[in-house]
Amino acid sequence: GQLKPFLQTTFLVMFYSAALFLAIGTFMISANGTTTYGVILSGFLFALLLECYWCCQLVDRLNEVNTQIGILLYSLDWPVELQYTKATASRYRQARSSLLIM
């Protein structure tokens, strides 16, 4: 909830800066030919692409986990899980603490 605007802006800036670096790097490599600098630059560009891919995969996985948590919370049988009796006291506390964490 609170991190969503920050993450959207962060990944937007990261994506467009990666695209800009790739364009500039590709231009420099094509203009200068194959040099040591070009090889180092192409390695950097590959690492940049890999980092962008990993971050996008991480966000996709976080979104999937978020959806799964939401489905599990909405499918929880609230009246049964949150009844407090002496026999179900530990389960009641466990359900409450889990919900507070969520």
PDB file of C-alpha atoms in Angstrom:
ATOM      1  CA  GLY A   1       0.000   0.000   0.000  1.00  0.00           C
ATOM      2  CA  GLN A   2       2.430   2.701   1.158  1.00  0.00           C
ATOM      3  CA  LEU A   3       5.351   1.538  -0.978  1.00  0.00           C
ATOM      4  CA  LYS A   4       3.384   1.238  -4.222  1.00  0.00           C
ATOM      5  CA  PRO A   5       3.816   4.877  -5.422  1.00  0.00           C
ATOM      6  CA  PHE A   6       7.515   4.781  -4.516  1.00  0.00           C
ATOM      7  CA  LEU A   7       8.099   1.476  -6.292  1.00  0.00           C
ATOM      8  CA  GLN A   8       6.209   2.588  -9.403  1.00  0.00           C
ATOM      9  CA  THR A   9       8.375   5.710  -9.699  1.00  0.00           C
ATOM     10  CA  THR A  10      11.574   3.844  -8.887  1.00  0.00           C
ATOM     11  CA  PHE A  11      11.021   1.135 -11.483  1.00  0.00           C
ATOM     12  CA  LEU A  12       9.885   3.666 -14.077  1.00  0.00           C
ATOM     13  CA  VAL A  13      13.098   5.670 -13.619  1.00  0.00           C
ATOM     14  CA  MET A  14      15.175   2.484 -13.613  1.00  0.00           C
ATOM     15  CA  PHE A  15      13.562   1.191 -16.806  1.00  0.00           C
ATOM     16  CA  TYR A  16      13.987   4.421 -18.773  1.00  0.00           C
ATOM     17  CA  SER A  17      17.527   5.029 -17.519  1.00  0.00           C
ATOM     18  CA  ALA A  18      18.447   1.474 -18.556  1.00  0.00           C
ATOM     19  CA  ALA A  19      16.941   2.092 -22.004  1.00  0.00           C
ATOM     20  CA  LEU A  20      18.879   5.379 -22.290  1.00  0.00           C
ATOM     21  CA  PHE A  21      22.158   3.728 -21.236  1.00  0.00           C
ATOM     22  CA  LEU A  22      21.589   0.916 -23.720  1.00  0.00           C
ATOM     23  CA  ALA A  23      20.954   3.375 -26.550  1.00  0.00           C
ATOM     24  CA  ILE A  24      24.011   5.497 -25.717  1.00  0.00           C
ATOM     25  CA  GLY A  25      26.208   2.423 -25.214  1.00  0.00           C
ATOM     26  CA  THR A  26      25.092   0.815 -28.458  1.00  0.00           C
ATOM     27  CA  PHE A  27      25.780   4.060 -30.320  1.00  0.00           C
ATOM     28  CA  MET A  28      29.252   4.378 -28.763  1.00  0.00           C
ATOM     29  CA  ILE A  29      30.141   0.774 -29.568  1.00  0.00           C
ATOM     30  CA  SER A  30      28.932   1.093 -33.171  1.00  0.00           C
ATOM     31  CA  ALA A  31      30.712   4.459 -33.638  1.00  0.00           C
ATOM     32  CA  ASN A  32      34.078   3.399 -32.145  1.00  0.00           C
ATOM     33  CA  GLY A  33      34.245  -0.177 -33.379  1.00  0.00           C
ATOM     34  CA  THR A  34      35.567  -3.055 -31.333  1.00  0.00           C
ATOM     35  CA  THR A  35      37.945  -1.740 -28.698  1.00  0.00           C
ATOM     36  CA  THR A  36      38.738  -2.677 -25.112  1.00  0.00           C
ATOM     37  CA  TYR A  37      36.469   0.122 -24.007  1.00  0.00           C
ATOM     38  CA  GLY A  38      33.672  -1.271 -26.194  1.00  0.00           C
ATOM     39  CA  VAL A  39      34.039  -4.728 -24.683  1.00  0.00           C
ATOM     40  CA  ILE A  40      33.926  -3.298 -21.146  1.00  0.00           C
ATOM     41  CA  LEU A  41      30.932  -1.153 -22.078  1.00  0.00           C
ATOM     42  CA  SER A  42      29.075  -4.102 -23.576  1.00  0.00           C
ATOM     43  CA  GLY A  43      29.699  -6.080 -20.370  1.00  0.00           C
ATOM     44  CA  PHE A  44      28.285  -3.200 -18.355  1.00  0.00           C
ATOM     45  CA  LEU A  45      25.249  -2.996 -20.646  1.00  0.00           C
ATOM     46  CA  PHE A  46      24.651  -6.734 -20.281  1.00  0.00           C
ATOM     47  CA  ALA A  47      24.845  -6.423 -16.478  1.00  0.00           C
ATOM     48  CA  LEU A  48      22.416  -3.506 -16.631  1.00  0.00           C
ATOM     49  CA  LEU A  49      19.942  -5.559 -18.665  1.00  0.00           C
ATOM     50  CA  LEU A  50      20.286  -8.474 -16.283  1.00  0.00           C
ATOM     51  CA  GLU A  51      19.677  -6.255 -13.247  1.00  0.00           C
ATOM     52  CA  CYS A  52      16.594  -4.703 -14.853  1.00  0.00           C
ATOM     53  CA  TYR A  53      15.263  -8.186 -15.663  1.00  0.00           C
ATOM     54  CA  TRP A  54      15.863  -9.432 -12.112  1.00  0.00           C
ATOM     55  CA  CYS A  55      14.129  -6.429 -10.580  1.00  0.00           C
ATOM     56  CA  CYS A  56      11.119  -6.880 -12.854  1.00  0.00           C
ATOM     57  CA  GLN A  57      10.953 -10.575 -11.940  1.00  0.00           C
ATOM     58  CA  LEU A  58      11.140  -9.683  -8.248  1.00  0.00           C
ATOM     59  CA  VAL A  59       8.247  -7.241  -8.558  1.00  0.00           C
ATOM     60  CA  ASP A  60       6.201  -9.828 -10.480  1.00  0.00           C
ATOM     61  CA  ARG A  61       6.804 -12.410  -7.752  1.00  0.00           C
ATOM     62  CA  LEU A  62       5.912  -9.923  -5.023  1.00  0.00           C
ATOM     63  CA  ASN A  63       2.671  -9.115  -6.829  1.00  0.00           C
ATOM     64  CA  GLU A  64       1.850 -12.832  -7.111  1.00  0.00           C
ATOM     65  CA  VAL A  65       2.533 -13.396  -3.403  1.00  0.00           C
ATOM     66  CA  ASN A  66       0.436 -10.338  -2.547  1.00  0.00           C
ATOM     67  CA  THR A  67      -2.458 -11.746  -4.572  1.00  0.00           C
ATOM     68  CA  GLN A  68      -2.096 -15.175  -2.938  1.00  0.00           C
ATOM     69  CA  ILE A  69      -2.091 -13.628   0.537  1.00  0.00           C
ATOM     70  CA  GLY A  70      -5.225 -11.658  -0.306  1.00  0.00           C
ATOM     71  CA  ILE A  71      -6.995 -14.777  -1.583  1.00  0.00           C
ATOM     72  CA  LEU A  72      -6.031 -16.716   1.551  1.00  0.00           C
ATOM     73  CA  LEU A  73      -7.205 -13.919   3.848  1.00  0.00           C
ATOM     74  CA  TYR A  74     -10.525 -13.547   2.059  1.00  0.00           C
ATOM     75  CA  SER A  75     -11.124 -17.297   2.061  1.00  0.00           C
ATOM     76  CA  LEU A  76     -10.426 -17.577   5.793  1.00  0.00           C
ATOM     77  CA  ASP A  77     -13.444 -18.741   7.759  1.00  0.00           C
ATOM     78  CA  TRP A  78     -13.562 -15.694  10.063  1.00  0.00           C
ATOM     79  CA  PRO A  79     -16.318 -16.763  12.488  1.00  0.00           C
ATOM     80  CA  VAL A  80     -14.646 -20.113  13.132  1.00  0.00           C
ATOM     81  CA  GLU A  81     -11.071 -18.839  13.321  1.00  0.00           C
ATOM     82  CA  LEU A  82     -11.797 -15.911  15.620  1.00  0.00           C
ATOM     83  CA  GLN A  83     -13.963 -17.591  18.230  1.00  0.00           C
ATOM     84  CA  TYR A  84     -12.342 -17.421  21.626  1.00  0.00           C
ATOM     85  CA  THR A  85     -12.802 -20.402  23.895  1.00  0.00           C
ATOM     86  CA  LYS A  86     -10.393 -22.017  26.322  1.00  0.00           C
ATOM     87  CA  ALA A  87      -9.899 -24.933  23.932  1.00  0.00           C
ATOM     88  CA  THR A  88      -9.082 -22.684  20.953  1.00  0.00           C
ATOM     89  CA  ALA A  89      -7.225 -19.890  22.788  1.00  0.00           C
ATOM     90  CA  SER A  90      -3.849 -20.544  21.120  1.00  0.00           C
ATOM     91  CA  ARG A  91      -5.429 -20.787  17.656  1.00  0.00           C
ATOM     92  CA  TYR A  92      -7.327 -17.548  18.347  1.00  0.00           C
ATOM     93  CA  ARG A  93      -4.110 -15.736  19.319  1.00  0.00           C
ATOM     94  CA  GLN A  94      -2.302 -17.178  16.306  1.00  0.00           C
ATOM     95  CA  ALA A  95      -5.058 -16.039  13.912  1.00  0.00           C
ATOM     96  CA  ARG A  96      -5.143 -12.568  15.499  1.00  0.00           C
ATOM     97  CA  SER A  97      -1.387 -12.119  15.367  1.00  0.00           C
ATOM     98  CA  SER A  98      -1.301 -13.296  11.729  1.00  0.00           C
ATOM     99  CA  LEU A  99      -4.036 -10.849  10.804  1.00  0.00           C
ATOM    100  CA  LEU A 100      -2.260  -8.005  12.618  1.00  0.00           C
ATOM    101  CA  ILE A 101       0.902  -8.741  10.647  1.00  0.00           C
ATOM    102  CA  MET A 102      -1.079  -8.632   7.399  1.00  0.00           C
TER     103      MET A 102
END
